[in-house]
Amino acid sequence: MSARLRVLLVGAGAVGQVFGKFLKAAGCELSFLVKEPHVASTRAGFTLQELSRFSHALPVSLSGFGVLVSPQEVANQAWDQVWLCVSSAALHEGTWVSELARVTGEATWVMLQPGLKDRDWLSQWVPASRLVCGMIPFVSFQTPLKPGDPSGQGMAFWFPPMARGLFSGPPERLQKVIRTLRQGGYPAHEDPDVVRATAVPTALLNVFVSGLETAGWSFARFQEGPSAKAVREAAREAVQIVEGKPGKGTPGLLRPLPLKLLLLGTRLAPFDVETYVQFHFTKVSTQTRQMMGEYIALGKSMGLPVQHLEALQAAVKEAVKEAVNAPGGPATPR
Ligand SMILES: NC(=O)c1ccc[n+]([C@@H]2O[C@H](COP(=O)([O-])OP(=O)(O)OC[C@H]3O[C@@H](n4cnc5c(N)ncnc54)[C@H](OP(=O)(O)O)[C@@H]3O)[C@@H](O)[C@H]2O)c1
């Protein structure tokens, strides 16, 4: 029998817990590297529940893993894989990535961050020969999502129909990641270049989320007000920038009718998507702002138009200021 894979997951939040569940089911020996304030809750273990439109699975517990807080503790063990389950913004905070790289030997690193420059940035410490890139095809969130929800405390996760978790990287290490996840029941698939494959959808998402924030996170207000038009114009610029060339018209998905259908379609999800979007993207707002800044900087450096992206960025700043100054402060979904 082959030895169990020793996997270190950095971050035990919404994404880390879900990957932890599947890697544990695949028989991996799991540890989480967490910040000090999360040690007690992580040691207590997690409860996860997979949502589906027709029948929710029973909640499952995730326990029996190590909890570490510093690179020094990480250095005391040997690792086969290191998974980065933090936001793109958190990746760039401080010097922890370089410290972790120093103490994890020849481990395969799996990065899931959407930032345009994240792979290149990480390659300062983790060579391409050890780096597997992935995208996240599920949504996950702390429950209850809003007051009155019947669900108990835990992490809910949902794979949209036909969701595929794409990964790319050096063949042998890539296959090991995919094989392991599949053993645990996760829909992992190979892609020639995940970073490239996800660049446009990620850009559209960031622009859409920024526009939604200017509409107070309301789908209805977004569609009725000026936000949808601003988003269409900014999205056109963002797509040109990530594709590196002047492009065509408005991305299809953001045209009025497809967008209307898409937002209507979210009602079929087994949770309130509008509330999830507000909750999640408020949580990772630094990452969204960082990526909008990256599109603008890159566009300028390539001589491509960015005025609509800049206008949207300014509108978000204004919306945040207004929300902070509103009676009772910014609305929180939970
Ligand atoms: N959840 C989803 O539905 C979903 C879907 C698609 C993509 N994603 C992406 O996945 C990434 C993670 O999102 P998430 O929802 O899992 O966020 P999350 O729930 O906030 O989890 C991230 C966790 O990582 C911790 N962390 C940050 N820096 C760390 C470090 N240096 N060492 C150890 N732990 C660290 C955070 O702690 P603190 O909060 O204390 O900083 C937090 O507990 C983001 O890029 C997000 O956009 C998420």
Short mmCIF file of C-alpha atoms and ligand atoms in Angstrom, two decimals:
data_model
loop_
_atom_site.label_atom_id
_atom_site.label_comp_id
_atom_site.label_asym_id
_atom_site.label_seq_id
_atom_site.Cartn_x
_atom_site.Cartn_y
_atom_site.Cartn_z
CA MET A 1 0.00 0.00 0.00
CA SER A 2 1.37 3.44 -0.89
CA ALA A 3 2.04 5.95 1.92
CA ARG A 4 -0.65 8.52 2.65
CA LEU A 5 -0.12 11.90 1.02
CA ARG A 6 0.83 14.54 3.57
CA VAL A 7 -1.10 17.66 2.63
CA LEU A 8 -0.86 21.12 4.17
CA LEU A 9 -3.81 23.42 3.52
CA VAL A 10 -3.07 27.11 4.10
CA GLY A 11 -6.27 28.76 5.32
CA ALA A 12 -9.20 26.93 6.89
CA GLY A 13 -11.94 29.18 5.54
CA ALA A 14 -14.73 28.44 3.09
CA VAL A 15 -12.48 27.00 0.38
CA GLY A 16 -9.89 25.32 2.63
CA GLN A 17 -12.57 23.34 4.46
CA VAL A 18 -14.15 22.07 1.25
CA PHE A 19 -10.84 20.92 -0.23
CA GLY A 20 -10.01 19.46 3.19
CA LYS A 21 -13.17 17.36 3.05
CA PHE A 22 -12.35 15.89 -0.37
CA LEU A 23 -8.65 15.35 0.37
CA LYS A 24 -9.51 13.65 3.64
CA ALA A 25 -12.00 11.42 1.83
CA ALA A 26 -9.14 10.50 -0.53
CA GLY A 27 -7.15 9.27 2.46
CA CYS A 28 -4.69 12.16 2.77
CA GLU A 29 -2.99 13.02 6.04
CA LEU A 30 -4.21 16.56 6.47
CA SER A 31 -3.04 19.65 8.34
CA PHE A 32 -4.25 23.24 8.24
CA LEU A 33 -1.93 26.21 8.62
CA VAL A 34 -4.05 28.93 10.19
CA LYS A 35 -3.66 32.32 11.82
CA GLU A 36 -3.56 32.31 15.61
CA PRO A 37 -7.16 33.61 16.08
CA HIS A 38 -8.50 30.59 14.13
CA VAL A 39 -6.64 27.89 16.07
CA ALA A 40 -9.39 27.03 18.57
CA SER A 41 -12.22 26.90 16.00
CA THR A 42 -10.09 24.82 13.64
CA ARG A 43 -9.08 22.38 16.41
CA ALA A 44 -12.78 21.95 17.22
CA GLY A 45 -13.30 20.52 13.70
CA PHE A 46 -15.76 21.50 11.00
CA THR A 47 -19.22 20.57 9.80
CA LEU A 48 -19.84 20.70 6.08
CA GLN A 49 -22.99 20.25 4.08
CA GLU A 50 -23.23 19.81 0.32
CA LEU A 51 -26.27 21.58 -1.09
CA SER A 52 -28.26 20.40 -4.03
CA ARG A 53 -31.41 21.70 -5.69
CA PHE A 54 -33.45 18.64 -4.84
CA SER A 55 -32.05 17.10 -1.66
CA HIS A 56 -29.39 18.33 0.70
CA ALA A 57 -26.85 15.73 1.81
CA LEU A 58 -26.54 15.16 5.53
CA PRO A 59 -23.91 17.34 7.21
CA VAL A 60 -20.51 15.64 7.52
CA SER A 61 -17.77 16.33 10.05
CA LEU A 62 -14.23 17.10 9.16
CA SER A 63 -11.81 16.32 11.98
CA GLY A 64 -8.67 14.32 12.63
CA PHE A 65 -6.25 16.80 11.09
CA GLY A 66 -3.26 18.77 12.37
CA VAL A 67 -3.46 22.48 13.14
CA LEU A 68 -0.30 24.53 12.73
CA VAL A 69 0.32 28.24 13.12
CA SER A 70 3.84 29.02 11.99
CA PRO A 71 6.42 28.07 9.36
CA GLN A 72 8.55 26.77 12.25
CA GLU A 73 5.88 24.20 13.08
CA VAL A 74 5.52 23.36 9.39
CA ALA A 75 9.29 22.77 9.21
CA ASN A 76 9.02 19.92 11.74
CA GLN A 77 7.20 17.70 9.25
CA ALA A 78 7.64 16.54 5.67
CA TRP A 79 5.02 17.52 3.08
CA ASP A 80 3.93 16.18 -0.30
CA GLN A 81 1.54 18.99 -1.17
CA VAL A 82 0.87 22.56 -0.02
CA TRP A 83 -2.52 24.02 -1.00
CA LEU A 84 -3.02 27.79 -0.95
CA CYS A 85 -6.64 28.31 0.14
CA VAL A 86 -6.40 32.05 0.80
CA SER A 87 -7.38 35.05 -1.29
CA SER A 88 -5.07 36.60 -3.81
CA ALA A 89 -4.76 39.63 -1.52
CA ALA A 90 -3.73 37.43 1.44
CA LEU A 91 -1.11 35.74 -0.72
CA HIS A 92 0.76 39.02 -1.06
CA GLU A 93 0.56 40.03 2.62
CA GLY A 94 3.90 39.98 4.46
CA THR A 95 6.59 37.39 3.87
CA TRP A 96 4.83 34.16 4.86
CA VAL A 97 4.90 32.64 1.36
CA SER A 98 8.69 32.83 1.07
CA GLU A 99 9.08 31.48 4.62
CA LEU A 100 6.71 28.61 3.89
CA ALA A 101 8.50 27.80 0.65
CA ARG A 102 11.78 27.53 2.56
CA VAL A 103 10.42 24.89 4.94
CA THR A 104 8.33 22.68 2.65
CA GLY A 105 11.12 20.99 0.72
CA GLU A 106 10.16 19.62 -2.66
CA ALA A 107 6.40 19.61 -2.03
CA THR A 108 3.99 20.27 -4.88
CA TRP A 109 2.25 23.61 -4.37
CA VAL A 110 -1.33 24.02 -5.52
CA MET A 111 -2.42 27.61 -6.08
CA LEU A 112 -6.08 28.56 -6.54
CA GLN A 113 -5.76 32.34 -6.65
CA PRO A 114 -7.34 34.30 -9.51
CA GLY A 115 -4.88 37.25 -9.67
CA LEU A 116 -3.36 37.92 -13.11
CA LYS A 117 0.16 37.99 -11.72
CA ASP A 118 -0.15 35.41 -8.93
CA ARG A 119 1.50 32.52 -10.77
CA ASP A 120 4.51 34.61 -11.84
CA TRP A 121 4.78 36.15 -8.40
CA LEU A 122 4.72 32.75 -6.70
CA SER A 123 7.35 31.39 -9.07
CA GLN A 124 9.93 33.52 -7.23
CA TRP A 125 9.86 30.81 -4.55
CA VAL A 126 8.10 27.83 -6.09
CA PRO A 127 9.43 26.80 -9.51
CA ALA A 128 6.98 25.97 -12.30
CA SER A 129 8.19 22.36 -12.08
CA ARG A 130 6.46 22.09 -8.66
CA LEU A 131 3.48 24.38 -9.18
CA VAL A 132 -0.01 23.17 -10.01
CA CYS A 133 -2.65 25.86 -10.72
CA GLY A 134 -6.34 25.34 -10.17
CA MET A 135 -9.64 27.18 -10.23
CA ILE A 136 -12.58 26.86 -7.83
CA PRO A 137 -15.81 25.68 -9.45
CA PHE A 138 -17.94 25.56 -6.28
CA VAL A 139 -19.30 28.16 -3.93
CA SER A 140 -19.02 27.76 -0.17
CA PHE A 141 -20.17 29.89 2.70
CA GLN A 142 -20.61 29.90 6.43
CA THR A 143 -24.14 29.07 7.49
CA PRO A 144 -26.61 30.36 8.41
CA LEU A 145 -26.21 32.75 5.49
CA LYS A 146 -28.86 35.09 6.80
CA PRO A 147 -31.02 35.37 9.89
CA GLY A 148 -33.89 32.89 9.84
CA ASP A 149 -32.14 30.31 7.65
CA PRO A 150 -32.94 26.87 9.02
CA SER A 151 -29.38 25.56 8.59
CA GLY A 152 -27.18 25.21 11.65
CA GLN A 153 -23.62 26.49 12.07
CA GLY A 154 -21.26 25.06 9.48
CA MET A 155 -19.96 25.39 5.96
CA ALA A 156 -22.33 24.86 3.04
CA PHE A 157 -20.99 24.17 -0.41
CA TRP A 158 -22.55 23.79 -3.82
CA PHE A 159 -21.29 22.63 -7.20
CA PRO A 160 -23.34 24.13 -10.06
CA PRO A 161 -24.54 21.52 -12.57
CA MET A 162 -21.68 20.16 -14.70
CA ALA A 163 -19.05 22.01 -12.64
CA ARG A 164 -15.49 20.93 -13.41
CA GLY A 165 -12.52 21.73 -11.21
CA LEU A 166 -9.72 22.48 -13.67
CA PHE A 167 -6.03 22.12 -12.90
CA SER A 168 -2.86 22.55 -14.94
CA GLY A 169 0.82 22.03 -14.21
CA PRO A 170 3.79 19.72 -14.62
CA PRO A 171 2.37 16.33 -15.76
CA GLU A 172 3.38 13.99 -12.95
CA ARG A 173 2.47 16.32 -10.10
CA LEU A 174 -0.70 17.42 -11.89
CA GLN A 175 -1.87 13.83 -12.30
CA LYS A 176 -1.24 13.14 -8.63
CA VAL A 177 -3.40 16.11 -7.62
CA ILE A 178 -6.19 15.12 -10.01
CA ARG A 179 -6.08 11.43 -9.08
CA THR A 180 -6.18 12.22 -5.38
CA LEU A 181 -9.10 14.61 -5.66
CA ARG A 182 -11.06 12.17 -7.80
CA GLN A 183 -10.48 9.44 -5.23
CA GLY A 184 -12.15 11.76 -2.74
CA GLY A 185 -15.11 12.36 -5.09
CA TYR A 186 -14.10 15.80 -6.39
CA PRO A 187 -14.69 16.58 -10.12
CA ALA A 188 -11.04 17.32 -11.00
CA HIS A 189 -10.01 17.68 -14.65
CA GLU A 190 -6.87 18.61 -16.53
CA ASP A 191 -6.66 21.84 -18.54
CA PRO A 192 -3.71 22.98 -20.66
CA ASP A 193 -3.54 26.37 -18.87
CA VAL A 194 -6.02 27.20 -16.12
CA VAL A 195 -4.72 30.72 -15.59
CA ARG A 196 -5.37 31.53 -19.22
CA ALA A 197 -8.68 29.67 -19.34
CA THR A 198 -10.07 31.58 -16.37
CA ALA A 199 -8.66 35.06 -17.08
CA VAL A 200 -11.68 36.35 -19.04
CA PRO A 201 -14.43 34.81 -16.83
CA THR A 202 -12.58 36.13 -13.77
CA ALA A 203 -12.34 39.61 -15.28
CA LEU A 204 -16.06 39.60 -16.09
CA LEU A 205 -16.87 38.46 -12.58
CA ASN A 206 -14.74 41.18 -10.96
CA VAL A 207 -16.28 43.88 -13.11
CA PHE A 208 -19.80 42.56 -12.49
CA VAL A 209 -19.22 42.38 -8.74
CA SER A 210 -17.87 45.94 -8.71
CA GLY A 211 -20.97 47.12 -10.54
CA LEU A 212 -23.22 45.21 -8.20
CA GLU A 213 -21.54 46.89 -5.24
CA THR A 214 -22.38 50.30 -6.73
CA ALA A 215 -26.02 49.13 -6.82
CA GLY A 216 -25.96 48.24 -3.12
CA TRP A 217 -25.64 44.51 -3.94
CA SER A 218 -29.20 44.37 -5.28
CA PHE A 219 -29.74 42.43 -8.52
CA ALA A 220 -32.90 44.44 -9.25
CA ARG A 221 -31.30 47.85 -8.65
CA PHE A 222 -28.30 46.75 -10.71
CA GLN A 223 -30.42 45.90 -13.75
CA GLU A 224 -32.68 48.94 -13.50
CA GLY A 225 -30.08 51.61 -12.75
CA PRO A 226 -26.94 52.91 -14.48
CA SER A 227 -24.72 50.12 -13.03
CA ALA A 228 -25.46 47.55 -15.73
CA LYS A 229 -24.45 49.94 -18.52
CA ALA A 230 -21.27 50.96 -16.66
CA VAL A 231 -20.42 47.29 -16.20
CA ARG A 232 -20.91 46.47 -19.87
CA GLU A 233 -18.50 49.23 -20.89
CA ALA A 234 -15.93 48.37 -18.25
CA ALA A 235 -16.20 44.65 -19.07
CA ARG A 236 -15.39 45.34 -22.70
CA GLU A 237 -12.18 47.08 -21.60
CA ALA A 238 -11.27 44.36 -19.09
CA VAL A 239 -11.64 41.60 -21.66
CA GLN A 240 -9.44 43.46 -24.15
CA ILE A 241 -6.82 43.86 -21.45
CA VAL A 242 -6.67 40.24 -20.31
CA GLU A 243 -6.73 39.05 -23.90
CA GLY A 244 -4.00 41.55 -24.71
CA LYS A 245 -5.64 42.95 -27.80
CA PRO A 246 -8.35 45.40 -28.87
CA GLY A 247 -11.54 43.42 -28.95
CA LYS A 248 -15.06 43.13 -30.16
CA GLY A 249 -18.24 44.37 -28.53
CA THR A 250 -19.82 43.77 -25.14
CA PRO A 251 -19.17 40.28 -23.76
CA GLY A 252 -22.27 38.20 -24.56
CA LEU A 253 -23.09 37.23 -20.99
CA LEU A 254 -23.39 40.87 -19.93
CA ARG A 255 -25.79 41.97 -22.67
CA PRO A 256 -29.18 42.92 -21.18
CA LEU A 257 -31.15 39.79 -22.06
CA PRO A 258 -28.53 37.12 -21.20
CA LEU A 259 -27.77 38.98 -17.97
CA LYS A 260 -31.45 39.12 -17.06
CA LEU A 261 -31.79 35.38 -17.72
CA LEU A 262 -28.62 34.63 -15.78
CA LEU A 263 -29.79 36.56 -12.75
CA LEU A 264 -33.23 34.97 -12.99
CA GLY A 265 -31.52 31.56 -13.25
CA THR A 266 -29.78 32.12 -9.91
CA ARG A 267 -33.20 31.53 -8.31
CA LEU A 268 -32.77 27.85 -9.16
CA ALA A 269 -29.75 27.57 -6.88
CA PRO A 270 -30.44 25.89 -3.52
CA PHE A 271 -29.55 29.04 -1.56
CA ASP A 272 -30.05 32.80 -1.86
CA VAL A 273 -27.40 33.74 -4.43
CA GLU A 274 -27.89 37.49 -3.98
CA THR A 275 -27.12 37.22 -0.27
CA TYR A 276 -24.18 34.88 -0.91
CA VAL A 277 -22.70 37.30 -3.46
CA GLN A 278 -22.91 40.21 -1.03
CA PHE A 279 -21.50 38.15 1.83
CA HIS A 280 -18.67 36.57 -0.16
CA PHE A 281 -17.56 39.60 -2.13
CA THR A 282 -17.66 41.84 0.92
CA LYS A 283 -15.35 39.29 2.55
CA VAL A 284 -12.90 39.29 -0.39
CA SER A 285 -13.34 42.98 -1.34
CA THR A 286 -9.60 43.68 -1.07
CA GLN A 287 -8.99 40.99 -3.69
CA THR A 288 -11.61 42.44 -6.08
CA ARG A 289 -10.13 45.95 -5.71
CA GLN A 290 -6.63 44.57 -6.22
CA MET A 291 -7.68 42.84 -9.43
CA MET A 292 -9.54 45.88 -10.79
CA GLY A 293 -6.35 47.88 -10.12
CA GLU A 294 -4.34 45.24 -12.00
CA TYR A 295 -6.60 45.45 -15.07
CA ILE A 296 -6.27 49.24 -15.12
CA ALA A 297 -2.48 49.22 -14.67
CA LEU A 298 -2.03 46.53 -17.31
CA GLY A 299 -4.39 48.27 -19.74
CA LYS A 300 -2.46 51.53 -19.37
CA SER A 301 0.85 49.76 -19.90
CA MET A 302 -0.52 48.27 -23.13
CA GLY A 303 -2.05 51.52 -24.34
CA LEU A 304 -5.58 50.07 -24.17
CA PRO A 305 -8.59 52.12 -23.03
CA VAL A 306 -9.35 52.01 -19.30
CA GLN A 307 -11.63 55.00 -18.72
CA HIS A 308 -14.73 52.90 -18.01
CA LEU A 309 -12.80 50.67 -15.63
CA GLU A 310 -11.51 53.77 -13.84
CA ALA A 311 -15.01 55.22 -13.69
CA LEU A 312 -16.30 51.99 -12.17
CA GLN A 313 -13.44 51.94 -9.67
CA ALA A 314 -14.33 55.53 -8.64
CA ALA A 315 -18.03 54.62 -8.39
CA VAL A 316 -17.20 51.72 -6.06
CA LYS A 317 -15.16 54.05 -3.83
CA GLU A 318 -18.10 56.44 -3.70
CA ALA A 319 -20.55 53.60 -2.93
CA VAL A 320 -18.35 52.35 -0.10
CA LYS A 321 -18.12 55.87 1.35
CA GLU A 322 -21.90 56.25 1.17
CA ALA A 323 -22.47 52.83 2.78
CA VAL A 324 -20.11 53.66 5.64
CA ASN A 325 -21.83 57.00 6.22
CA ALA A 326 -25.33 55.53 6.01
CA PRO A 327 -27.29 55.40 9.29
CA GLY A 328 -26.22 52.17 11.02
CA GLY A 329 -23.11 51.79 8.80
CA PRO A 330 -22.72 49.39 5.89
CA ALA A 331 -25.37 46.68 5.60
CA THR A 332 -24.03 43.23 6.34
CA PRO A 333 -25.77 40.16 5.03
CA ARG A 334 -25.37 38.25 8.27
N1 LIG B 1 -15.95 30.69 -0.94
C1 LIG B 1 -16.29 30.66 -2.20
O1 LIG B 1 -17.47 30.43 -2.55
C2 LIG B 1 -15.26 30.86 -3.29
C3 LIG B 1 -15.61 30.52 -4.59
C4 LIG B 1 -14.69 30.72 -5.63
C5 LIG B 1 -13.46 31.27 -5.32
N2 LIG B 1 -13.14 31.59 -4.05
C6 LIG B 1 -11.80 32.20 -3.80
O2 LIG B 1 -11.07 31.41 -2.86
C7 LIG B 1 -10.20 32.26 -2.10
C8 LIG B 1 -10.45 32.01 -0.62
O3 LIG B 1 -11.80 32.35 -0.34
P1 LIG B 1 -12.57 31.83 0.94
O4 LIG B 1 -14.00 32.01 0.69
O5 LIG B 1 -12.05 30.52 1.39
O6 LIG B 1 -12.09 32.94 2.01
P2 LIG B 1 -12.13 32.78 3.61
O7 LIG B 1 -13.35 32.06 4.03
O8 LIG B 1 -11.88 34.16 4.13
O9 LIG B 1 -10.90 31.84 3.91
C9 LIG B 1 -9.57 32.23 3.80
C10 LIG B 1 -8.91 31.93 5.14
O10 LIG B 1 -7.50 32.03 4.98
C11 LIG B 1 -6.99 32.70 6.12
N3 LIG B 1 -5.66 33.23 5.83
C12 LIG B 1 -5.33 34.35 5.15
N4 LIG B 1 -3.99 34.48 5.09
C13 LIG B 1 -3.48 33.42 5.75
C14 LIG B 1 -2.16 33.00 6.04
N5 LIG B 1 -1.09 33.73 5.66
N6 LIG B 1 -1.99 31.86 6.74
C15 LIG B 1 -3.05 31.13 7.16
N7 LIG B 1 -4.33 31.47 6.92
C16 LIG B 1 -4.53 32.62 6.21
C17 LIG B 1 -8.03 33.74 6.44
O11 LIG B 1 -7.90 34.23 7.75
P3 LIG B 1 -8.38 35.76 8.07
O12 LIG B 1 -9.80 35.86 7.59
O13 LIG B 1 -8.24 35.87 9.54
O14 LIG B 1 -7.46 36.65 7.29
C18 LIG B 1 -9.31 32.92 6.24
O15 LIG B 1 -9.62 32.20 7.40
C19 LIG B 1 -10.49 33.68 -2.58
O16 LIG B 1 -9.57 33.99 -3.59
C20 LIG B 1 -11.88 33.57 -3.16
O17 LIG B 1 -12.16 34.57 -4.12
C21 LIG B 1 -14.01 31.39 -3.03
#
